[in-house]
């Protein structure tokens, strides 16, 4: 089953995340500009006023000096430097991109709010897809939802490249964002549910690493493809490969059993066993044919939905904690990305650096998770990320590189915590709620992503304020993570009842739940899960001998 981990899915999703980017621009000056004019011309210094911000001085993108009536030449004395007029035509800087959606659709100056609105629509699409596809995956199956999301993503992303207007462009981005979100989380859940306990961590975090590698591929492709429509096609068409997965990927066995589809689960297990050249004991297959619950409880599990995340006390407590952690992770992650967007002179270099720092962070986190468990490592990286953000407040302005370094270290820690919270959420929620739980967690993460730009704007009020907020939120989230149960080397809970017992003192209740006798007339007084565990323990003893 390891062959179906879905790591290639993550790479395709990662290169699909193309942001709307604006190009530097200035007014078209009627007396001076021609069709061959460049962004920086000698006449710019006397025809257009300069503006100064934290990045230096540049031509005003929306205004130019008024041309004195009767003066039809390009010279210093042809312009009234005491009066400016709004631009009606623009000249763009094509040093990094030949065209973007904003430049082609002329979303500039007074219309620039349309660009921000389009970005918000994109984030709402991710939010909608997280909740919607997550719920559908628990109802209709992981594979069906994943393949539907793949097809929707392929059609909408290719359609985006041919969008005739900015409104249609934004609508198609909303659809693409929803599909990408659904594809990512269902692919992740499939991998977690396919893989056994001993390999679950490394598999899940390899997928996070491949995600970052996809971002690196995106920066390389974008470097050579400078027109946004061609770039959109270049990163969308490869997604057609995902459609082949319909014939390669089986449905999650855990989901099939949770829905009472035991015959299909048995066929999938036998197929995987044949592929891996192993034999499954017949008594284990017979055990899988019996429901672990009484009929009333079984029906309750099958009807589990979003409200089940807050219906029972333990899951409600964990859900609120996890939702807050996802919000903080997303807020700090995107907030730091915005704050460290000028690591080098090239947007491609910036993007690649910010993606590359995630790989060693995830590798280090994976190593720590093996030896220290989920809870303490999540707490440590969140607190470290918060302290890194907070430390930037005390760095003097002439040591700006130190602030940048601390921000990158903070982002690395948050990238590691993102990988941890994904696997942690998948392990805490029971099978009947796993996709819904991760879907709603991801939905709350989008709220954090929406808040991040607003928090960054607070630097206009007080320069260190955004970093102070990121630090406090990250440290608080890390401390609250200690209230979550440890899931390292534990069986995934299947039902809501098992998940509730997972929170018993020292988790003893969960162990009793798994081992207690149940009504299984054809097998006896040993539960299927306990029987499987006994077989595994026997095999380990034989191997030791």
Coordinates of C-alpha atoms in Angstrom, one line a residue:
X1 CA 0.0 0.0 0.0
X2 CA 3.0 2.3 0.3
X3 CA 2.9 2.8 -3.5
X4 CA -0.3 4.8 -3.0
X5 CA 1.1 7.3 -0.6
X6 CA 0.2 10.2 -2.9
X7 CA 3.5 12.1 -2.8
X8 CA 3.4 12.9 -6.4
X9 CA -0.1 14.4 -5.8
X10 CA 1.5 16.9 -3.4
X11 CA 4.0 18.1 -6.0
X12 CA 1.3 18.8 -8.5
X13 CA -0.7 20.7 -6.0
X14 CA 2.3 22.8 -4.8
X15 CA 3.1 24.0 -8.3
X16 CA -0.5 25.0 -8.8
X17 CA -0.3 27.8 -6.1
X18 CA 0.5 30.7 -8.4
X19 CA -0.1 34.1 -6.7
X20 CA -1.4 37.2 -8.4
X21 CA 1.6 39.4 -8.7
X22 CA 1.7 43.0 -9.8
X23 CA 4.5 44.5 -11.9
X24 CA 6.2 47.8 -11.2
X25 CA 4.6 50.5 -13.4
X26 CA 4.5 54.2 -14.1
X27 CA 2.3 56.6 -16.0
X28 CA 2.5 56.8 -19.8
X29 CA 3.8 60.3 -20.6
X30 CA 2.3 61.6 -23.8
X31 CA 5.0 64.0 -24.7
X32 CA 7.8 61.5 -24.1
X33 CA 6.7 57.9 -24.3
X34 CA 6.5 55.7 -27.5
X35 CA 5.6 52.1 -28.1
X36 CA 9.3 51.2 -27.5
X37 CA 9.7 53.1 -24.2
X38 CA 11.0 51.2 -21.2
X39 CA 10.0 51.5 -17.5
X40 CA 13.0 53.6 -16.6
X41 CA 13.8 56.4 -19.1
X42 CA 15.7 59.6 -18.5
X43 CA 12.6 61.8 -18.7
X44 CA 11.0 59.9 -15.8
X45 CA 13.0 62.0 -13.3
X46 CA 11.2 65.3 -14.4
X47 CA 7.9 64.0 -15.7
X48 CA 6.8 61.8 -12.8
X49 CA 7.1 62.5 -9.1
X50 CA 8.9 60.0 -6.9
X51 CA 7.5 58.3 -3.8
X52 CA 9.6 56.9 -1.0
X53 CA 8.7 53.9 1.1
X54 CA 10.6 51.3 3.2
X55 CA 12.1 49.8 0.1
X56 CA 13.5 53.1 -1.3
X57 CA 12.5 55.6 -3.9
X58 CA 10.6 54.8 -7.1
X59 CA 8.3 56.6 -9.7
X60 CA 4.8 57.2 -8.6
X61 CA 2.7 54.4 -10.1
X62 CA -0.5 56.3 -10.5
X63 CA 0.3 60.0 -11.1
X64 CA 2.5 62.2 -13.4
X65 CA 3.2 65.9 -13.6
X66 CA 0.7 67.9 -15.6
X67 CA 1.9 68.9 -19.1
X68 CA 1.9 72.7 -19.5
X69 CA -0.7 73.7 -22.2
X70 CA 1.0 74.4 -25.5
X71 CA 4.2 72.5 -24.7
X72 CA 4.4 69.5 -27.0
X73 CA 8.1 68.6 -26.4
X74 CA 9.7 66.3 -23.8
X75 CA 11.8 68.5 -21.6
X76 CA 12.1 69.7 -18.0
X77 CA 10.2 73.0 -18.7
X78 CA 7.2 71.2 -20.4
X79 CA 5.8 70.0 -17.0
X80 CA 4.2 71.8 -14.1
X81 CA 5.9 70.2 -11.1
X82 CA 3.3 71.8 -8.8
X83 CA 0.4 69.8 -10.1
X84 CA -0.2 66.1 -10.8
X85 CA -2.8 64.3 -12.8
X86 CA -4.1 60.7 -12.6
X87 CA -2.7 58.2 -15.1
X88 CA -4.9 56.9 -17.9
X89 CA -2.3 54.6 -19.5
X90 CA 0.7 52.8 -18.1
X91 CA 4.2 51.6 -18.9
X92 CA 5.2 48.3 -17.1
X93 CA 8.5 47.0 -15.8
X94 CA 9.1 43.7 -17.6
X95 CA 12.4 42.8 -16.0
X96 CA 10.8 40.0 -14.0
X97 CA 7.6 39.1 -15.8
X98 CA 6.4 39.9 -19.3
X99 CA 2.8 40.0 -18.2
X100 CA 0.6 39.3 -15.2
X101 CA -3.1 39.0 -14.8
X102 CA -3.2 42.4 -13.1
X103 CA -1.2 44.1 -15.8
X104 CA -3.3 42.6 -18.6
X105 CA -6.6 43.4 -17.0
X106 CA -5.3 46.8 -15.9
X107 CA -6.1 46.2 -12.2
X108 CA -4.2 49.2 -10.9
X109 CA -4.4 52.3 -8.8
X110 CA -8.1 53.0 -8.0
X111 CA -8.9 49.5 -9.3
X112 CA -6.2 47.8 -7.3
X113 CA -8.8 46.8 -4.7
X114 CA -10.1 44.3 -7.3
X115 CA -6.7 42.5 -7.0
X116 CA -7.0 42.2 -3.2
X117 CA -10.6 41.1 -3.6
X118 CA -9.5 38.4 -6.0
X119 CA -6.9 37.1 -3.6
X120 CA -9.6 37.0 -0.9
X121 CA -11.9 35.1 -3.2
X122 CA -9.0 32.6 -3.8
X123 CA -8.7 32.1 0.0
X124 CA -12.4 31.7 0.4
X125 CA -12.2 29.0 -2.3
X126 CA -9.6 27.2 -0.2
X127 CA -11.8 27.6 2.9
X128 CA -14.9 26.3 1.0
X129 CA -13.0 23.4 -0.4
X130 CA -11.5 22.4 3.0
X131 CA -14.9 22.1 4.7
X132 CA -16.9 20.9 1.7
X133 CA -14.5 18.2 0.3
X134 CA -13.6 17.1 3.8
X135 CA -17.2 16.4 4.6
X136 CA -17.8 14.7 1.3
X137 CA -14.8 12.5 1.7
X138 CA -16.2 11.1 5.0
X139 CA -19.6 10.5 3.4
X140 CA -18.7 9.2 -0.1
X141 CA -15.1 7.9 0.2
X142 CA -11.6 9.3 -0.1
X143 CA -10.9 8.1 -3.6
X144 CA -14.1 9.4 -5.2
X145 CA -13.7 12.8 -3.7
X146 CA -10.0 12.9 -4.6
X147 CA -10.6 12.0 -8.2
X148 CA -13.5 14.5 -8.5
X149 CA -11.2 17.3 -7.1
X150 CA -8.5 16.3 -9.5
X151 CA -10.8 16.7 -12.5
X152 CA -12.3 19.9 -11.3
X153 CA -8.8 21.4 -10.7
X154 CA -7.6 20.3 -14.1
X155 CA -10.6 21.9 -16.0
X156 CA -10.7 25.1 -13.9
X157 CA -7.0 25.8 -13.9
X158 CA -6.7 25.3 -17.7
X159 CA -9.8 27.5 -18.1
X160 CA -8.1 30.2 -16.0
X161 CA -5.4 30.5 -18.7
X162 CA -8.1 31.5 -21.2
X163 CA -10.1 33.8 -19.0
X164 CA -11.4 36.8 -21.1
X165 CA -12.1 39.0 -18.1
X166 CA -10.9 39.6 -14.6
X167 CA -14.3 38.5 -13.1
X168 CA -14.1 35.1 -14.9
X169 CA -10.5 34.8 -13.9
X170 CA -11.3 35.3 -10.2
X171 CA -14.3 32.9 -10.4
X172 CA -12.1 30.2 -11.9
X173 CA -9.4 30.8 -9.3
X174 CA -12.1 30.2 -6.6
X175 CA -13.0 26.9 -8.2
X176 CA -9.4 25.9 -8.5
X177 CA -8.6 26.9 -4.9
X178 CA -11.5 24.7 -3.6
X179 CA -10.4 21.7 -5.8
X180 CA -6.8 22.0 -4.8
X181 CA -7.7 22.1 -1.1
X182 CA -9.9 19.1 -1.5
X183 CA -7.3 17.2 -3.4
X184 CA -4.5 18.0 -0.9
X185 CA -6.3 16.9 2.2
X186 CA -8.0 13.7 0.7
X187 CA -4.6 12.6 -0.7
X188 CA -3.0 13.2 2.6
X189 CA -5.7 11.2 4.5
X190 CA -5.5 8.4 2.0
X191 CA -1.7 8.1 2.6
X192 CA -2.1 8.2 6.4
X193 CA -4.8 5.6 6.3
X194 CA -2.9 3.3 3.9
X195 CA 0.3 3.3 5.9
X196 CA 0.9 1.3 9.1
X197 CA 1.8 2.8 12.4
X198 CA 5.6 2.3 12.1
X199 CA 5.8 4.1 8.7
X200 CA 3.0 6.6 9.1
X201 CA 5.2 9.5 10.3
X202 CA 7.9 9.2 7.6
X203 CA 5.4 8.8 4.8
X204 CA 3.3 11.8 5.9
X205 CA 6.3 14.1 6.3
X206 CA 7.9 13.0 3.0
X207 CA 4.7 14.3 1.4
X208 CA 5.4 17.7 3.1
X209 CA 8.9 17.7 1.7
X210 CA 7.7 16.9 -1.8
X211 CA 5.3 19.8 -1.4
X212 CA 8.2 22.1 -0.8
X213 CA 10.0 20.6 -3.8
X214 CA 7.0 21.4 -5.9
X215 CA 7.3 25.0 -4.9
X216 CA 11.0 24.9 -6.0
X217 CA 9.9 23.5 -9.3
X218 CA 7.4 26.3 -9.6
X219 CA 10.1 29.0 -9.2
X220 CA 12.2 27.3 -11.9
X221 CA 9.3 27.0 -14.4
X222 CA 8.2 30.6 -13.7
X223 CA 11.8 31.8 -14.3
X224 CA 11.6 30.5 -17.9
X225 CA 7.9 31.2 -18.6
X226 CA 7.4 34.9 -18.0
X227 CA 3.8 35.3 -19.4
X228 CA 1.1 34.4 -16.9
X229 CA -1.2 32.6 -19.4
X230 CA 1.6 30.3 -20.6
X231 CA 2.7 29.8 -17.0
X232 CA -0.8 28.8 -15.9
X233 CA -0.9 26.2 -18.7
X234 CA 2.6 24.9 -17.9
X235 CA 1.6 24.2 -14.3
X236 CA -1.9 23.0 -15.0
X237 CA -1.6 20.5 -17.8
X238 CA 0.7 18.1 -15.9
X239 CA -2.2 17.6 -13.4
X240 CA -3.9 15.4 -16.1
X241 CA -1.6 12.6 -14.8
X242 CA -3.7 12.5 -11.7
X243 CA -6.6 11.1 -13.6
X244 CA -4.7 7.9 -14.1
X245 CA -4.8 7.4 -10.3
X246 CA -8.4 6.3 -10.7
X247 CA -7.2 2.9 -11.9
X248 CA -4.2 2.8 -9.5
X249 CA -5.5 3.9 -6.1
X250 CA -7.8 1.7 -4.0
X251 CA -10.3 3.1 -1.6
X252 CA -9.2 3.5 2.0
X253 CA -9.8 0.2 3.8
X254 CA -10.4 2.0 7.1
X255 CA -13.2 4.1 5.5
X256 CA -14.7 1.0 3.8
X257 CA -14.9 -0.8 7.2
X258 CA -16.2 2.2 9.0
X259 CA -19.1 2.3 6.5
X260 CA -19.8 -1.4 6.8
X261 CA -18.4 -2.3 3.3
X262 CA -16.5 -5.3 4.5
X263 CA -16.5 -7.3 1.2
X264 CA -14.8 -4.4 -0.7
X265 CA -12.3 -3.9 2.2
X266 CA -11.5 -7.6 2.0
X267 CA -10.9 -7.4 -1.8
X268 CA -8.6 -4.4 -1.3
X269 CA -6.6 -6.1 1.4
X270 CA -6.1 -9.3 -0.7
X271 CA -5.1 -7.2 -3.7
X272 CA -2.5 -5.3 -1.7
X273 CA -1.3 -8.6 -0.2
X274 CA -0.9 -10.1 -3.7
X275 CA 1.0 -7.0 -4.9
X276 CA 3.4 -7.2 -1.9
X277 CA 3.7 -11.0 -2.2
X278 CA 2.4 -11.7 1.4
X279 CA -0.3 -13.8 2.8
X280 CA -3.1 -12.5 5.1
X281 CA -4.2 -15.0 7.7
X282 CA -7.8 -16.1 7.1
X283 CA -8.9 -15.4 10.7
X284 CA -7.9 -11.7 10.3
X285 CA -10.1 -11.5 7.2
X286 CA -13.0 -13.0 9.0
X287 CA -12.5 -10.6 11.8
X288 CA -12.8 -7.7 9.4
X289 CA -16.2 -8.9 8.4
X290 CA -17.8 -8.1 11.7
X291 CA -18.8 -4.7 13.0
X292 CA -16.9 -3.5 16.1
X293 CA -20.0 -1.8 17.3
X294 CA -23.6 -2.7 18.3
X295 CA -26.1 -1.8 15.6
X296 CA -27.3 1.5 17.3
X297 CA -23.7 2.7 17.7
X298 CA -22.8 1.5 14.2
X299 CA -25.5 3.6 12.7
X300 CA -24.4 6.6 14.8
X301 CA -20.9 6.3 13.4
X302 CA -22.1 6.1 9.8
X303 CA -24.1 9.3 10.3
X304 CA -21.2 11.2 11.8
X305 CA -20.8 14.7 10.4
X306 CA -19.3 18.1 11.1
X307 CA -21.4 18.6 14.3
X308 CA -19.7 15.4 15.7
X309 CA -16.6 17.6 16.1
X310 CA -18.1 19.4 19.0
X311 CA -20.8 16.9 20.2
X312 CA -18.7 14.9 22.6
X313 CA -16.4 16.4 25.4
X314 CA -13.0 15.1 24.5
X315 CA -13.3 15.6 20.7
X316 CA -14.7 19.0 21.3
X317 CA -11.8 20.0 23.5
X318 CA -9.3 18.7 21.0
X319 CA -11.0 20.3 18.0
X320 CA -11.0 23.8 19.6
X321 CA -7.3 23.4 20.5
X322 CA -6.4 22.1 17.0
X323 CA -8.4 24.8 15.2
X324 CA -6.6 27.5 17.2
X325 CA -3.3 25.8 16.4
X326 CA -4.1 25.8 12.6
X327 CA -5.1 29.4 12.7
X328 CA -1.9 30.5 14.4
X329 CA 0.2 28.3 12.1
X330 CA -1.3 29.8 9.0
X331 CA -1.3 33.3 10.3
X332 CA 2.4 33.2 11.3
X333 CA 3.5 31.3 8.2
X334 CA 1.9 33.7 5.7
X335 CA 2.7 36.7 7.8
X336 CA 6.4 35.8 7.9
X337 CA 6.4 35.1 4.2
X338 CA 5.1 38.6 3.6
X339 CA 7.6 40.1 6.0
X340 CA 10.6 38.3 4.4
X341 CA 9.6 38.9 0.8
X342 CA 12.8 40.8 0.0
X343 CA 15.6 38.3 0.8
X344 CA 17.2 38.9 -2.6
X345 CA 16.7 41.1 -5.7
X346 CA 14.7 38.5 -7.6
X347 CA 11.2 37.3 -6.9
X348 CA 12.3 33.8 -8.1
X349 CA 15.1 33.7 -5.6
X350 CA 12.8 34.9 -2.8
X351 CA 10.3 32.2 -3.6
X352 CA 12.9 29.5 -3.8
X353 CA 14.6 30.4 -0.6
X354 CA 11.3 30.5 1.3
X355 CA 10.4 27.1 0.0
X356 CA 13.9 25.6 0.5
X357 CA 14.0 26.4 4.2
X358 CA 11.0 24.2 4.7
X359 CA 12.9 21.0 3.7
X360 CA 15.5 20.9 6.5
X361 CA 12.8 22.1 9.0
X362 CA 10.6 19.1 8.2
X363 CA 13.5 16.7 8.2
X364 CA 14.6 17.8 11.6
X365 CA 11.0 17.7 12.9
X366 CA 10.6 14.1 11.6
X367 CA 13.7 13.0 13.5
X368 CA 12.5 14.7 16.7
X369 CA 9.0 13.1 16.3
X370 CA 10.4 9.6 16.3
X371 CA 12.1 10.1 19.6
X372 CA 10.0 12.7 21.5
X373 CA 6.5 12.1 20.3
X374 CA 4.1 14.6 18.7
X375 CA 3.0 16.8 21.6
X376 CA 6.3 18.0 23.0
X377 CA 7.9 18.6 19.5
X378 CA 4.9 20.6 18.4
X379 CA 5.1 22.7 21.6
X380 CA 8.9 23.2 21.1
X381 CA 8.8 24.3 17.4
X382 CA 5.8 26.7 18.1
X383 CA 7.5 28.3 21.1
X384 CA 10.9 28.5 19.2
X385 CA 9.1 30.1 16.2
X386 CA 7.4 32.6 18.6
X387 CA 10.7 33.5 20.4
X388 CA 12.4 34.0 17.0
X389 CA 9.6 36.5 16.0
X390 CA 9.8 38.2 19.3
X391 CA 13.5 38.5 19.2
X392 CA 13.3 40.7 16.0
X393 CA 11.8 43.4 18.1
X394 CA 15.1 44.0 19.9
X395 CA 17.3 44.0 16.8
X396 CA 18.6 47.5 15.9
X397 CA 17.7 48.8 12.4
X398 CA 21.4 48.8 11.2
X399 CA 21.4 45.0 11.7
X400 CA 18.5 44.3 9.4
X401 CA 20.0 41.1 8.2
X402 CA 19.7 39.7 11.7
X403 CA 16.0 40.5 11.7
X404 CA 15.7 38.7 8.4
X405 CA 17.6 35.7 9.7
X406 CA 15.4 35.5 12.8
X407 CA 12.3 35.7 10.6
X408 CA 13.5 32.9 8.4
X409 CA 14.3 30.8 11.4
X410 CA 10.8 31.5 12.7
X411 CA 9.3 30.5 9.3
X412 CA 11.3 27.3 9.4
X413 CA 9.9 26.4 12.8
X414 CA 6.4 27.2 11.6
X415 CA 6.9 25.1 8.5
X416 CA 7.9 22.2 10.8
X417 CA 4.8 22.8 13.0
X418 CA 2.6 22.7 9.9
X419 CA 3.9 19.2 9.0
X420 CA 3.4 18.1 12.6
X421 CA -0.1 19.5 13.0
X422 CA -1.2 17.7 9.8
X423 CA -0.1 14.3 11.0
X424 CA -1.2 15.0 14.6
X425 CA -4.8 16.0 13.4
X426 CA -5.0 12.8 11.3
X427 CA -4.0 10.6 14.2
X428 CA -6.3 12.2 16.8
X429 CA -9.6 12.2 14.8
X430 CA -11.3 8.8 14.4
X431 CA -11.7 7.3 10.9
X432 CA -15.4 8.4 10.7
X433 CA -14.4 12.0 11.3
X434 CA -10.8 12.2 10.0
X435 CA -11.5 13.9 6.7
X436 CA -14.1 16.2 8.2
X437 CA -11.7 17.1 11.1
X438 CA -8.8 17.9 8.8
X439 CA -11.1 19.7 6.4
X440 CA -12.5 22.1 9.1
X441 CA -9.0 22.5 10.5
X442 CA -7.7 23.6 7.1
X443 CA -10.8 25.9 6.9
X444 CA -9.8 27.6 10.1
X445 CA -6.2 27.8 8.8
X446 CA -7.5 30.0 5.9
X447 CA -8.9 32.4 8.4
X448 CA -5.3 32.8 9.7
X449 CA -4.1 33.3 6.2
X450 CA -6.7 36.1 5.7
X451 CA -5.7 37.8 9.0
X452 CA -2.0 37.8 8.2
X453 CA -1.9 40.7 5.7
X454 CA -4.0 42.8 8.0
X455 CA -1.7 42.2 10.9
X456 CA 1.3 43.1 8.7
X457 CA -0.4 46.4 7.9
X458 CA -0.2 47.2 11.7
X459 CA 3.5 48.0 11.2
X460 CA 2.3 51.4 10.0
X461 CA 1.0 52.0 13.5
X462 CA 4.0 50.5 15.4
X463 CA 6.8 48.8 13.4
X464 CA 7.4 45.8 15.7
X465 CA 3.6 45.2 16.4
X466 CA 3.1 42.4 13.8
X467 CA 6.1 40.4 15.1
X468 CA 4.9 40.9 18.7
X469 CA 1.5 39.5 17.7
X470 CA 3.0 36.5 15.9
X471 CA 5.3 35.8 18.9
X472 CA 2.5 35.8 21.5
X473 CA 0.1 33.8 19.3
X474 CA 2.8 31.2 18.5
X475 CA 4.0 30.7 22.1
X476 CA 0.4 30.5 23.3
X477 CA -0.5 27.9 20.7
X478 CA 2.6 25.8 21.6
X479 CA 1.7 25.8 25.3
X480 CA -1.9 24.8 24.5
X481 CA -0.6 21.9 22.4
X482 CA 0.5 20.2 25.6
X483 CA -3.2 19.6 26.4
X484 CA -3.5 17.3 23.4
X485 CA -3.1 13.5 23.8
X486 CA 0.1 11.8 22.6
X487 CA -0.5 9.7 19.5
X488 CA 3.1 8.5 18.8
X489 CA 3.1 4.7 17.9
X490 CA -0.6 4.4 18.7
X491 CA -3.3 2.8 16.6
X492 CA -5.6 5.2 14.8
X493 CA -9.0 5.4 16.5
X494 CA -11.8 4.1 14.3
X495 CA -14.9 5.3 16.0
X496 CA -16.0 8.3 18.1
X497 CA -16.3 6.0 21.1
X498 CA -12.6 4.9 20.7
X499 CA -11.5 8.5 20.3
X500 CA -13.3 9.6 23.4
X501 CA -11.6 6.8 25.4
X502 CA -8.3 8.0 23.9
X503 CA -8.4 10.9 26.3
X504 CA -8.7 8.7 29.5
X505 CA -6.1 9.1 32.2
X506 CA -2.8 7.6 30.9
X507 CA -4.8 6.5 27.9
X508 CA -5.7 3.4 29.8
X509 CA -9.3 3.8 28.8
X510 CA -8.4 3.6 25.1
X511 CA -6.4 0.4 25.7
X512 CA -9.3 -1.2 27.5
X513 CA -11.6 -0.2 24.7
X514 CA -9.5 -1.9 22.1
X515 CA -9.0 -5.1 24.2
X516 CA -12.5 -5.6 25.7
X517 CA -14.6 -8.5 24.6
X518 CA -17.3 -7.7 22.0
X519 CA -20.3 -9.6 20.5
X520 CA -18.4 -11.5 17.8
X521 CA -20.1 -15.0 17.7
X522 CA -17.9 -16.4 15.0
X523 CA -14.6 -15.5 16.5
X524 CA -15.1 -15.6 20.3
X525 CA -14.4 -13.0 23.0
X526 CA -11.4 -11.3 21.4
X527 CA -12.0 -8.2 19.4
X528 CA -10.7 -8.0 15.8
X529 CA -8.3 -5.2 16.7
X530 CA -6.9 -7.0 19.7
X531 CA -6.5 -10.1 17.5
X532 CA -4.6 -8.2 14.9
X533 CA -2.3 -6.8 17.6
X534 CA -1.7 -10.2 19.1
X535 CA -0.7 -11.6 15.7
X536 CA 1.7 -8.6 15.2
X537 CA 3.2 -9.2 18.7
X538 CA 3.7 -12.9 17.9
X539 CA 5.5 -12.1 14.7
X540 CA 7.8 -9.6 16.5
X541 CA 8.6 -12.3 19.1
X542 CA 9.5 -14.8 16.4
X543 CA 11.7 -12.3 14.6
X544 CA 13.5 -11.6 17.8
X545 CA 14.2 -15.3 18.2

